[in-house]
Coordinates of C-alpha atoms in Angstrom, one line a residue:
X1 CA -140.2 -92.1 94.1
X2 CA -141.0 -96.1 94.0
X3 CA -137.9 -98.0 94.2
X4 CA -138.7 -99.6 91.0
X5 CA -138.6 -96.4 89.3
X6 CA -134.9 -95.0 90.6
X7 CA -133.5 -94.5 87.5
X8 CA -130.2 -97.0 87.0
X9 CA -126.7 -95.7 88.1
X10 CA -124.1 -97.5 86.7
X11 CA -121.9 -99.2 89.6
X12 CA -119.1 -96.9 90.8
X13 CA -115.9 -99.3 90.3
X14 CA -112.1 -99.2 90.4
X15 CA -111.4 -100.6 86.8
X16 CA -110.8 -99.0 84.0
X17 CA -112.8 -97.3 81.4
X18 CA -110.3 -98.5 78.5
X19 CA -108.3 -102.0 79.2
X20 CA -106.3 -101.5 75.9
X21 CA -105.1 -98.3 77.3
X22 CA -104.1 -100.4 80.5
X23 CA -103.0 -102.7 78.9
X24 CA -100.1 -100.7 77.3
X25 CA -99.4 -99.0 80.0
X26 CA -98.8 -102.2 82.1
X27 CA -96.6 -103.4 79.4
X28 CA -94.3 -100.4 79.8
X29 CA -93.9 -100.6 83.7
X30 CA -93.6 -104.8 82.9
X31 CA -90.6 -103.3 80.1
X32 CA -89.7 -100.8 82.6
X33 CA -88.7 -103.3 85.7
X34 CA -87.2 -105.9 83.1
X35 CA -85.1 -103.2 81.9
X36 CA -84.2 -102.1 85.9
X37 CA -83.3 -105.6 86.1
X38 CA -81.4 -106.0 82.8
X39 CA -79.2 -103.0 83.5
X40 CA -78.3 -102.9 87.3
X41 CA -74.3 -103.3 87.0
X42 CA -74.7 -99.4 84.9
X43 CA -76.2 -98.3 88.0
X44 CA -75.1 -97.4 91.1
X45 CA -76.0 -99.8 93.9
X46 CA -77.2 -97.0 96.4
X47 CA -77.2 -93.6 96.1
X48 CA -78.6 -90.6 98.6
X49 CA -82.0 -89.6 97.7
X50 CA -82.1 -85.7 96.6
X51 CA -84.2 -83.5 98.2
X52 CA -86.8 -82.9 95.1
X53 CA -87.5 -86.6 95.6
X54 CA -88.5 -86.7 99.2
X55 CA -90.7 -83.8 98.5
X56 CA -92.7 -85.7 95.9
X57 CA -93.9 -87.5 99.1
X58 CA -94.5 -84.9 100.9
X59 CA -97.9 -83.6 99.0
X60 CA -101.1 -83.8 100.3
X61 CA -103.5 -86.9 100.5
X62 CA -105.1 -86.7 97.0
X63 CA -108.5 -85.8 96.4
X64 CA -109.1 -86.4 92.7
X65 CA -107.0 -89.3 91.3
X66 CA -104.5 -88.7 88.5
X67 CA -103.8 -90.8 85.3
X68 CA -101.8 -94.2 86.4
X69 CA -99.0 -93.0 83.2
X70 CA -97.9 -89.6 85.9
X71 CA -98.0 -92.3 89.0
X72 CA -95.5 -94.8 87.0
X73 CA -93.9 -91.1 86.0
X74 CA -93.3 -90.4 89.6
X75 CA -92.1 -94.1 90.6
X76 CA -89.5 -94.3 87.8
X77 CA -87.9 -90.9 88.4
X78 CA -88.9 -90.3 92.8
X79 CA -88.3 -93.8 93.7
X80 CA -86.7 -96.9 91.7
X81 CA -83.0 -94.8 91.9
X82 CA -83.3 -94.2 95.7
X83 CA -84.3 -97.6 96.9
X84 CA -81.5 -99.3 98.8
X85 CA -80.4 -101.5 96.0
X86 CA -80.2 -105.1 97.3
X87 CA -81.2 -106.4 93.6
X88 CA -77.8 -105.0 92.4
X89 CA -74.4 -107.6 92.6
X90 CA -72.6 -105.1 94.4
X91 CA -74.9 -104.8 97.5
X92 CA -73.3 -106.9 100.1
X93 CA -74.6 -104.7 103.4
X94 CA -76.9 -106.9 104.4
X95 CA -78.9 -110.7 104.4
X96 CA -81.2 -109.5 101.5
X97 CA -81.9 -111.5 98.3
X98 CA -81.7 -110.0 95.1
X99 CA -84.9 -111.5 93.7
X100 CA -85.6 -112.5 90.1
X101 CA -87.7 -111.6 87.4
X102 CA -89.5 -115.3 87.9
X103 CA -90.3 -114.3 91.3
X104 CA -91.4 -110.9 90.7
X105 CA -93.6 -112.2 87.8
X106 CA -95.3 -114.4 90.0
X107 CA -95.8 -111.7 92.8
X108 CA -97.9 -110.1 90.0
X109 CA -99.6 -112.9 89.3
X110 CA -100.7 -113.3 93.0
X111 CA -101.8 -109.3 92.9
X112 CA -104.0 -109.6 90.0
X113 CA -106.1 -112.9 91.9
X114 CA -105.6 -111.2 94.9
X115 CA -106.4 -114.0 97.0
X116 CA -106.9 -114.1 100.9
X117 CA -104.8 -117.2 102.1
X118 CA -106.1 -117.2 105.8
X119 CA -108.6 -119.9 104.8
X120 CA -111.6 -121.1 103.0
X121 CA -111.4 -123.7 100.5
X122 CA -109.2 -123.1 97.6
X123 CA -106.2 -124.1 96.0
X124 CA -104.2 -121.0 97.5
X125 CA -104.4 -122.8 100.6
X126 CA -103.0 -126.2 99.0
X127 CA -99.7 -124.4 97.2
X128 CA -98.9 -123.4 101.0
X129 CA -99.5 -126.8 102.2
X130 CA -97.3 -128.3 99.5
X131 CA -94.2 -125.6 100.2
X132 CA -94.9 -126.9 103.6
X133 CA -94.8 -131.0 103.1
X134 CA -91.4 -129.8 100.6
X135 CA -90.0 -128.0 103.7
X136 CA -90.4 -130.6 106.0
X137 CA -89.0 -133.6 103.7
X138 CA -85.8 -130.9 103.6
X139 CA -85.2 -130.5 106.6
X140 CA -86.2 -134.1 108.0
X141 CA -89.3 -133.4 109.8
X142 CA -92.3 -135.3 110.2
X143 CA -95.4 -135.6 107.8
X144 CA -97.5 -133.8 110.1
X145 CA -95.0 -130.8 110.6
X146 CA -97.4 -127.5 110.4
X147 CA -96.0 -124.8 108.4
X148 CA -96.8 -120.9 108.0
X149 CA -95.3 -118.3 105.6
X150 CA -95.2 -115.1 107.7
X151 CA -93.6 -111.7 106.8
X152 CA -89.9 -113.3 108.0
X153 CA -87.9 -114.8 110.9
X154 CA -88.8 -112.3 113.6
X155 CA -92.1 -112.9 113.2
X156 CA -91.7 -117.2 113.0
X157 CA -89.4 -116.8 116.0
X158 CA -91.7 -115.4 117.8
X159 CA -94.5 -118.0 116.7
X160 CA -92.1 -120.8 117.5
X161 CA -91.8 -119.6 121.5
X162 CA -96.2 -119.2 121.8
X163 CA -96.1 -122.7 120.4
X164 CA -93.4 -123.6 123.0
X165 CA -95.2 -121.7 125.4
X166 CA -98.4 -123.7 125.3
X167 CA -96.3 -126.7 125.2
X168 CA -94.9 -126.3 128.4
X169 CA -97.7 -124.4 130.3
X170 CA -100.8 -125.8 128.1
X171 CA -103.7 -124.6 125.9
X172 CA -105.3 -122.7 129.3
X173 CA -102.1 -120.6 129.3
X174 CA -104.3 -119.1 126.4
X175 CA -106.8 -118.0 128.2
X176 CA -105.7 -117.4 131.6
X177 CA -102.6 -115.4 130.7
X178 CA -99.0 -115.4 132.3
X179 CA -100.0 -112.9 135.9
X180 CA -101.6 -115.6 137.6
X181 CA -99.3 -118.3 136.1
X182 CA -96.9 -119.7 138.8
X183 CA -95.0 -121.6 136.7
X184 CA -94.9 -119.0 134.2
X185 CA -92.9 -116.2 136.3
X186 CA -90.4 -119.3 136.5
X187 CA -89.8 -119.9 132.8
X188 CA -86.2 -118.8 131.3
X189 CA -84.7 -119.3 128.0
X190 CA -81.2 -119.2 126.4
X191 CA -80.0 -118.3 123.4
X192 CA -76.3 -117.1 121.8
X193 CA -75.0 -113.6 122.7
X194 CA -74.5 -113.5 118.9
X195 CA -78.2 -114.4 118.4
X196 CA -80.5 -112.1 116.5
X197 CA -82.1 -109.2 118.4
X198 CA -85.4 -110.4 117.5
X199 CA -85.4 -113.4 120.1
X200 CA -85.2 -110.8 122.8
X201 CA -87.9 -109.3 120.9
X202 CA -90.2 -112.7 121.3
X203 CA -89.4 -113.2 125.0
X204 CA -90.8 -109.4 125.6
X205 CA -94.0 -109.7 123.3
X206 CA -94.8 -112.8 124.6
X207 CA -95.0 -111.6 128.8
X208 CA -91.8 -113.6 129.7
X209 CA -89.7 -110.6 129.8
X210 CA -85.8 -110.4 128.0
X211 CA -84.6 -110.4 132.3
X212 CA -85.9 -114.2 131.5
X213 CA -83.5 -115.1 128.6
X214 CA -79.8 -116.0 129.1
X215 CA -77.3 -114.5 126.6
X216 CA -74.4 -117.4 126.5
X217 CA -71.2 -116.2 125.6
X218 CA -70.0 -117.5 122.0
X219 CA -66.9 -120.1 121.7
X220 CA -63.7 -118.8 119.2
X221 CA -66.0 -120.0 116.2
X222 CA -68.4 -117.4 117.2
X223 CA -71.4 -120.1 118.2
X224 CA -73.5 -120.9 121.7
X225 CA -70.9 -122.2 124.1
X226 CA -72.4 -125.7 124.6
X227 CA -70.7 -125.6 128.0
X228 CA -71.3 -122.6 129.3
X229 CA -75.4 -123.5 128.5
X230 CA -75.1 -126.7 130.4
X231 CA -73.4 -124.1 133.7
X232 CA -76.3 -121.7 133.0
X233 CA -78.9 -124.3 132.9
X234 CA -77.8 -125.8 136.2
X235 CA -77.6 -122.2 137.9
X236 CA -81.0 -121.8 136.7
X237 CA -82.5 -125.4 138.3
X238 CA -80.7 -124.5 141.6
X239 CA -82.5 -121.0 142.2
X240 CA -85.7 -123.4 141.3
X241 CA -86.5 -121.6 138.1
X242 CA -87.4 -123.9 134.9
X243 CA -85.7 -123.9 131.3
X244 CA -87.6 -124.4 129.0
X245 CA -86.6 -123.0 125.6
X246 CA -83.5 -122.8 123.4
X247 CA -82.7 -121.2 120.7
X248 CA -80.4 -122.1 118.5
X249 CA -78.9 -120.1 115.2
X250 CA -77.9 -121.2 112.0
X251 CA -76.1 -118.4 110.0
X252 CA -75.8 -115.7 113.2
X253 CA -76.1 -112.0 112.2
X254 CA -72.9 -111.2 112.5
X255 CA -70.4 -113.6 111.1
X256 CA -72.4 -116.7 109.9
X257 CA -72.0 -119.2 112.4
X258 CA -73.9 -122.1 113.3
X259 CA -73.9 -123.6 116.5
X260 CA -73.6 -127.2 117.3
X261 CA -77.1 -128.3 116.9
X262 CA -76.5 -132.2 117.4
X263 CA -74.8 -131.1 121.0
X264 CA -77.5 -128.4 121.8
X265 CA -80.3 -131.3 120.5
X266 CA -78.9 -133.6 123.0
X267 CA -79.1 -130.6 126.2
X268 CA -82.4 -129.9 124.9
X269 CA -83.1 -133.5 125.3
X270 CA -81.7 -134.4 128.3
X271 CA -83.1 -131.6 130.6
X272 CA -87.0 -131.9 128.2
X273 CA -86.3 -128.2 126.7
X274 CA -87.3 -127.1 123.4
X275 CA -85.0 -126.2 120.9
X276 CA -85.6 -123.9 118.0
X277 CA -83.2 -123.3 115.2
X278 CA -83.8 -119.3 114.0
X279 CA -82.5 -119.7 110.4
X280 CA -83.3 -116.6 109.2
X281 CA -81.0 -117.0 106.3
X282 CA -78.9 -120.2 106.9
X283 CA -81.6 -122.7 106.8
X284 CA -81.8 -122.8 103.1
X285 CA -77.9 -123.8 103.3
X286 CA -79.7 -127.7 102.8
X287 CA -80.0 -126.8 99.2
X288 CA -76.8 -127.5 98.9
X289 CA -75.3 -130.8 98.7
X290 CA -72.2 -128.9 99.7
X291 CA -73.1 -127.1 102.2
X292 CA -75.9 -129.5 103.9
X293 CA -73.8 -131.5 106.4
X294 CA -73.1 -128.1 108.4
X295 CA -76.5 -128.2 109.3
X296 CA -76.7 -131.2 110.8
X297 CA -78.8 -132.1 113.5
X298 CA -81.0 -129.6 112.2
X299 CA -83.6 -132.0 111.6
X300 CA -83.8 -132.7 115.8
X301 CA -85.7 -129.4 116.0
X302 CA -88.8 -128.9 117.7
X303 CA -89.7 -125.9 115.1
X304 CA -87.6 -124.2 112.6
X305 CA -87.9 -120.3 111.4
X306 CA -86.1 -119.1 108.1
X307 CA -86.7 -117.0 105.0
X308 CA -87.2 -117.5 101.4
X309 CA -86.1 -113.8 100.5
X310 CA -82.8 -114.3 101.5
X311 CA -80.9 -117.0 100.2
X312 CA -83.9 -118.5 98.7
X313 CA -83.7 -115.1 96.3
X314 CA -87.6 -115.0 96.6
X315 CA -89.0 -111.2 97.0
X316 CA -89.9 -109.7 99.6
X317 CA -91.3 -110.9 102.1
X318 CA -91.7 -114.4 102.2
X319 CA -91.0 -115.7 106.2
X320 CA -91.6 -119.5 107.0
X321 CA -92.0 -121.3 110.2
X322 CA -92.0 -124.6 110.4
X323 CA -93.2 -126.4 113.6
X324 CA -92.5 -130.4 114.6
X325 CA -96.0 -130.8 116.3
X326 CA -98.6 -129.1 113.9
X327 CA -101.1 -130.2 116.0
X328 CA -99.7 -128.0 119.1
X329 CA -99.1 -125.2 116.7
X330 CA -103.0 -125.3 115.8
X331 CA -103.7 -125.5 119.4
X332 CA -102.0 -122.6 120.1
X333 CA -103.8 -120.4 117.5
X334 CA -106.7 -122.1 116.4
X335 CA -109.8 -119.6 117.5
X336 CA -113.5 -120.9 117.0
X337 CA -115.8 -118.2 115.8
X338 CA -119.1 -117.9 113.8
X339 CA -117.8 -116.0 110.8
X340 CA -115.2 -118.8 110.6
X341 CA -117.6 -121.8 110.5
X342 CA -116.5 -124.8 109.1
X343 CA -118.0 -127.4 107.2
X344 CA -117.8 -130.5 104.8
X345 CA -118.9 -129.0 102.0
X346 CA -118.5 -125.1 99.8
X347 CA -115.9 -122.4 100.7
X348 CA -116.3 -123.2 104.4
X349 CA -114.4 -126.9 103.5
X350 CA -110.9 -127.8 104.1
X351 CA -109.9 -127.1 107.4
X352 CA -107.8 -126.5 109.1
X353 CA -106.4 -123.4 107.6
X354 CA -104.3 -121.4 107.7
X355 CA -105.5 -118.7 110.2
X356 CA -104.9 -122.0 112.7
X357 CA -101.3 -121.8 113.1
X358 CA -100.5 -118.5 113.1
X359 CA -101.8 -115.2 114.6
X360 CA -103.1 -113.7 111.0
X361 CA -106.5 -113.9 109.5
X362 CA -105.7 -111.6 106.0
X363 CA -102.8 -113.4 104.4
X364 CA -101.4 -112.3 101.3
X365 CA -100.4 -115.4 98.5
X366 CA -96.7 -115.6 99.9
X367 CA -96.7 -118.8 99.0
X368 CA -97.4 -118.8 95.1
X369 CA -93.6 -116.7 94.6
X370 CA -92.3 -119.5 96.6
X371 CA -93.7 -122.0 94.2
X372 CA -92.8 -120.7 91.4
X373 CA -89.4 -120.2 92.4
X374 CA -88.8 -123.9 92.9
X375 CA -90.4 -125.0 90.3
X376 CA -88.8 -122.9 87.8
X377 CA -85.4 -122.9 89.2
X378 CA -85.6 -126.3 91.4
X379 CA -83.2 -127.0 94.6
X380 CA -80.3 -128.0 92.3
X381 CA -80.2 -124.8 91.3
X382 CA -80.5 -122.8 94.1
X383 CA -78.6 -124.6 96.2
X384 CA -75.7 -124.3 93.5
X385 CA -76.4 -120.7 94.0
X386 CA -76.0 -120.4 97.4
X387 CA -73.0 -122.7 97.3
X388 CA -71.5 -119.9 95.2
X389 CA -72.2 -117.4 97.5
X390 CA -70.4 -118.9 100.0
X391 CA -67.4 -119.9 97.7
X392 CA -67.4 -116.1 96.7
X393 CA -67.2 -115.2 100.7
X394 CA -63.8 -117.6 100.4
X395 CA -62.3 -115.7 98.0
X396 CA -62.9 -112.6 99.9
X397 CA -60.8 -113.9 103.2
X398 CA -58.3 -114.9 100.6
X399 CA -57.8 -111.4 99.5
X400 CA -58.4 -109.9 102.8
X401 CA -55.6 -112.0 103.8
X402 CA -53.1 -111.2 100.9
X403 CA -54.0 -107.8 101.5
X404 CA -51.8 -106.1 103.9
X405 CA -53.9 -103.0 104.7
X406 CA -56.8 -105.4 105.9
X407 CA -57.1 -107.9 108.3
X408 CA -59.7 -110.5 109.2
X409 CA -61.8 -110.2 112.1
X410 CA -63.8 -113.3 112.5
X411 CA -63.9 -117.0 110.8
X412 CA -65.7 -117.6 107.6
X413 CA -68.9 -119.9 108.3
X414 CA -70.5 -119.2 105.5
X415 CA -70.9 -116.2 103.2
X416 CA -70.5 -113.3 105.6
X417 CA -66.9 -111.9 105.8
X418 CA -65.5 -109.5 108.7
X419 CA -62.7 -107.4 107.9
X420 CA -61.5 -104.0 108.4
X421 CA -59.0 -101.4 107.3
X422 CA -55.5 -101.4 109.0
X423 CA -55.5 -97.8 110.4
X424 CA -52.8 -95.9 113.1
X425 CA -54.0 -94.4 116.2
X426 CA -56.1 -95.5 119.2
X427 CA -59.1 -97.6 119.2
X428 CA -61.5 -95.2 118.8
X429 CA -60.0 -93.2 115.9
X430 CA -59.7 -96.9 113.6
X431 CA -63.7 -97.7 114.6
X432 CA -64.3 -94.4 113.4
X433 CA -62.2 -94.3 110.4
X434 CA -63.5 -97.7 109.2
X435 CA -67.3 -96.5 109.8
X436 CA -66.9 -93.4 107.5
X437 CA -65.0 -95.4 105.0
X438 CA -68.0 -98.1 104.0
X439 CA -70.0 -94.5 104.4
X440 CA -67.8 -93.5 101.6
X441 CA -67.9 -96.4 99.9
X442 CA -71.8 -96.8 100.2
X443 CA -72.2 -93.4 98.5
X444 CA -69.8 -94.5 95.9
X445 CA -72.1 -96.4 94.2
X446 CA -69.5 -98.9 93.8
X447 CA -70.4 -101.5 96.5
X448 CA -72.4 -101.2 99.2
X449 CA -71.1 -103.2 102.6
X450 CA -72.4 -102.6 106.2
X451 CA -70.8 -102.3 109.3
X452 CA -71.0 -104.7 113.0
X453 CA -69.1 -104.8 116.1
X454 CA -66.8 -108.0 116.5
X455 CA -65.0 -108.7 119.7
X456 CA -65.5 -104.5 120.4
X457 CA -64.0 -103.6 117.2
X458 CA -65.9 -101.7 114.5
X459 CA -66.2 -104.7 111.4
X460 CA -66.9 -103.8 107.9
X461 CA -68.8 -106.6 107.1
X462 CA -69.4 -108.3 103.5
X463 CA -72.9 -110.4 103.4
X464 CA -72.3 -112.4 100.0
X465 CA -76.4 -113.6 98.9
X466 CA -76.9 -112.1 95.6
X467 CA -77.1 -114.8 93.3
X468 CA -75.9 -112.3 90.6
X469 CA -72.4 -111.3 92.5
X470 CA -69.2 -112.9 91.1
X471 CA -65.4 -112.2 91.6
X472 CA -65.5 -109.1 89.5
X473 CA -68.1 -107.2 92.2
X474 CA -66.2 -108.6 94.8
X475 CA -62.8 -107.3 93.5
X476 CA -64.5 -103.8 92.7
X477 CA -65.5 -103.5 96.2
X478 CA -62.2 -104.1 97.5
X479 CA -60.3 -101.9 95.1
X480 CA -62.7 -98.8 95.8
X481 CA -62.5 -99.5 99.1
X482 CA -58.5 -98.9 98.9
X483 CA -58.8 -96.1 97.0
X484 CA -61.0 -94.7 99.4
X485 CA -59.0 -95.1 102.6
X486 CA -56.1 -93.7 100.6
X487 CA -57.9 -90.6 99.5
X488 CA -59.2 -90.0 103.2
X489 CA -55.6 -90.9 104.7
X490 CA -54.4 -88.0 102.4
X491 CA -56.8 -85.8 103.3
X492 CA -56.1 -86.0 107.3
X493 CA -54.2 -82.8 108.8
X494 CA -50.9 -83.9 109.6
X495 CA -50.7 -85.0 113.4
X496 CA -49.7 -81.6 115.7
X497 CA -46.2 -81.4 116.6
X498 CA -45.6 -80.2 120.3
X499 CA -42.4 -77.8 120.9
X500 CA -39.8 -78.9 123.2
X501 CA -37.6 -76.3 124.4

């Protein structure tokens, strides 16, 4: 048959045969997750997922599709009751934002453009460059900072010590790799014992090794003993290895702390290191009047990493890395190729992009959630916000401390608070009866803390970011948890009594 005769097919597409009908149906799961929103405090904040609901995704890849009403079915009943609940005021396990229904309006709108943000010329690109030129008048870095959003802090962390990398070996270091690198099997790093796993993580993906970072002990406020660096860095120089990277934590996992960037700015300096500041959650502290002058020296960073879903209160995920020298950062990713070609003029325009500075090519619109947060809610705001959360971490030490069943376990930087329940009976036993009480209280529904390790003791720990906790949650936490630890106290088989005769 003549190809001009093939009779017409229409095109096999994804959209629908009736956009009313869509239409409605969107509306309901919009209703549906305003209503989610609306109502959290009448729901538990976590509770176990039954076993009929783990089956539903259990089923077979699907051959013939079914109608989009039974998927939304299936997501309302299987799904939105068994998530971990970090949108609810009474989740305080760990350093997740609770979101908002600005942010998760504008996540929708960036799924319906569905726009590629690893380049080309478009305005996607130019909302990331202005979050970018906002971040860097924040946190006092230069005009020509380069900024990235990535999925969160492990992967900025990670960015930040490639870009320190080919700052310290050079662009060839690219090419040639570490193996044949001389000064490369002599790099080490240091970072807090307290820091976040995740710069172990960075030394290992990027061929130095974890053997090649120094955990330095913390100082009674729980940050990077200054002191302790400076003995570490001199042991290092002796055995003729070269430092060459610090990294420095504002808001540590554990309890909060940040360490004393102005002193660690002026090591960093003196022996030509560079210092990164993983801020995975504390960064966004500079919203705060209040709050901003802990942070000081912050703005003596050679790159910055942090996260606009955590006290930012942007969805998931929304990482950011922020690097001093954007030109080095575009050295170190920046990869020529044909089906990137740029030019002066149509979509091949505006360079650099994106895809420059970091490692990923397909980028979702991270950025457009950002924006709109900001420019609904504005720093004033949200830094008032996070002030609150850290006011609300206060009053937690205050009843901790009036209560005499708990005590304290570490100093109050911020908004994370370690505690635990004053329990008889060897070390063991009071680690263990503290980890099944927040078990018990997690599956309460109540509240929902987490647990740590603090000086070798088993911490229940309180992270305090939801911008919709107040006193009340914080007060219903602490009386379930008391009621709990009663209940399981009175439980316990009396203690065996040994006959003497």
């Amino acid at each position: 048959m003549p190809f001009d005769t093939m009779p017409t097919m229409p095109p096999a597409t994804l959209d629908p045969e009736d956009w009313d009908q869509l239409r409605q149906q969107g509306h309901r799961m919009l209703d549906d997750m305003l209503d989610y929103l609306q109502t959290l405090r009448e729901r538990p904040v976590w509770q176990p997922a039954p076993a009929s609901a783990r089956a539903a995704f259990q089923q077979p890849l699907p051959v013939h599709g079914s109608a989009l009403a039974d998927a939304h079915s299936t997501f309302m009943r299987q799904i939105l009751p068994y998530a971990v609940g970090n949108a609810h005021p009474g989740f305080f396990g760990w350093v997740h934002g609770g979101g908002t229904p600005v942010g998760m309006l504008a996540e929708m709108l960036a799924a319906g453009l569905n726009a590629n943000v690893g380049g080309r010329d478009q305005i996607p690109v130019e909302v990331e460059r202005q979050i970018t030129r906002w971040m860097a008048q924040l946190f006092g870095f230069p005009d020509t900072a380069g900024g990235l959003f990535v999925t969160g802090t492990s992967t900025a962390n990670f960015i930040a010590l490639l870009v320190a990398r080919v700052g310290k070996l050079g662009v060839a270091v690219r090419a040639e790799g570490l193996a044949d690198n001389a000064a490369a099997g002599k790099l080490v790093a240091y970072t807090s014992a307290g820091a976040h796993g995740c710069i172990a993580q960075a030394m290992e993906l990027a061929g130095f090794g974890s053997a090649a970072l120094r955990k330095i002990p913390m100082n009674a406020q729980f940050q990077l003993d200054a002191a302790l660096l400076e003995q570490a860095i001199a042991a290092d120089l002796a055995q003729g290895l070269q430092p060459f990277f610090i990294a420095a934590t504002v808001g540590s996992v554990d309890v909060g702390a940040i360490d004393d960037l102005p002193r660690l700015a002026a090591i960093a300096r003196r022996h030509q290191l560079w210092l990164h500041v993983d801020g995975a959650y504390g960064a966004l502290a500079m919203l705060s009047p209040e709050l901003a002058p802990l942070l000081n020296g912050i703005e003596l960073a050679d790159s910055l990493a942090f996260d606009f879903h955590k006290w930012g209160q942007v969805p998931y995920d929304a990482g950011f890395i922020l690097v001093r020298d954007g030109e080095l950062q575009r050295q170190t990713f920046a990869a020529p190729a044909a089906y990137l070609r740029r030019d002066t003029r149509g979509m091949g325009a505006g360079s650099p992009w994106p895809c420059d500075f970091g490692p990923d090519l397909s980028r979702g619109f991270r950025a457009l959630k950002t924006w709109f947060t900001l420019q609904v809610y504005g720093t004033e705001k949200l830094g008032q916000v996070i002030a609150e959360t850290c006011a609300l971490a206060r009053y937690l030490e205050q009843r901790v401390a009036a209560l005499a069943q708990l005590e304290l376990l570490a100093p109050v930087a911020l908004n994370i608070v370690c505690f635990r329940y004053r329990h008889h009976g060897a070390d063991a036993e009071i680690d263990r009866f503290n980890a099944e009480l927040v078990a018990d209280l997690q599956e309460s529904g109540v509240a929902a803390p987490s647990l740590t390790t603090i000086a070798g003791q088993v911490a229940i720990r309180a992270a305090i970011v939801n911008h919709r906790s107040g006193r009340a949650d914080i007060d219903a936490m602490l009386a379930a948890l008391l009621a709990l630890a009663e209940a399981r106290i009175a439980a316990a088989p009396a203690p065996s009594m040994t006959h003497l005769t």
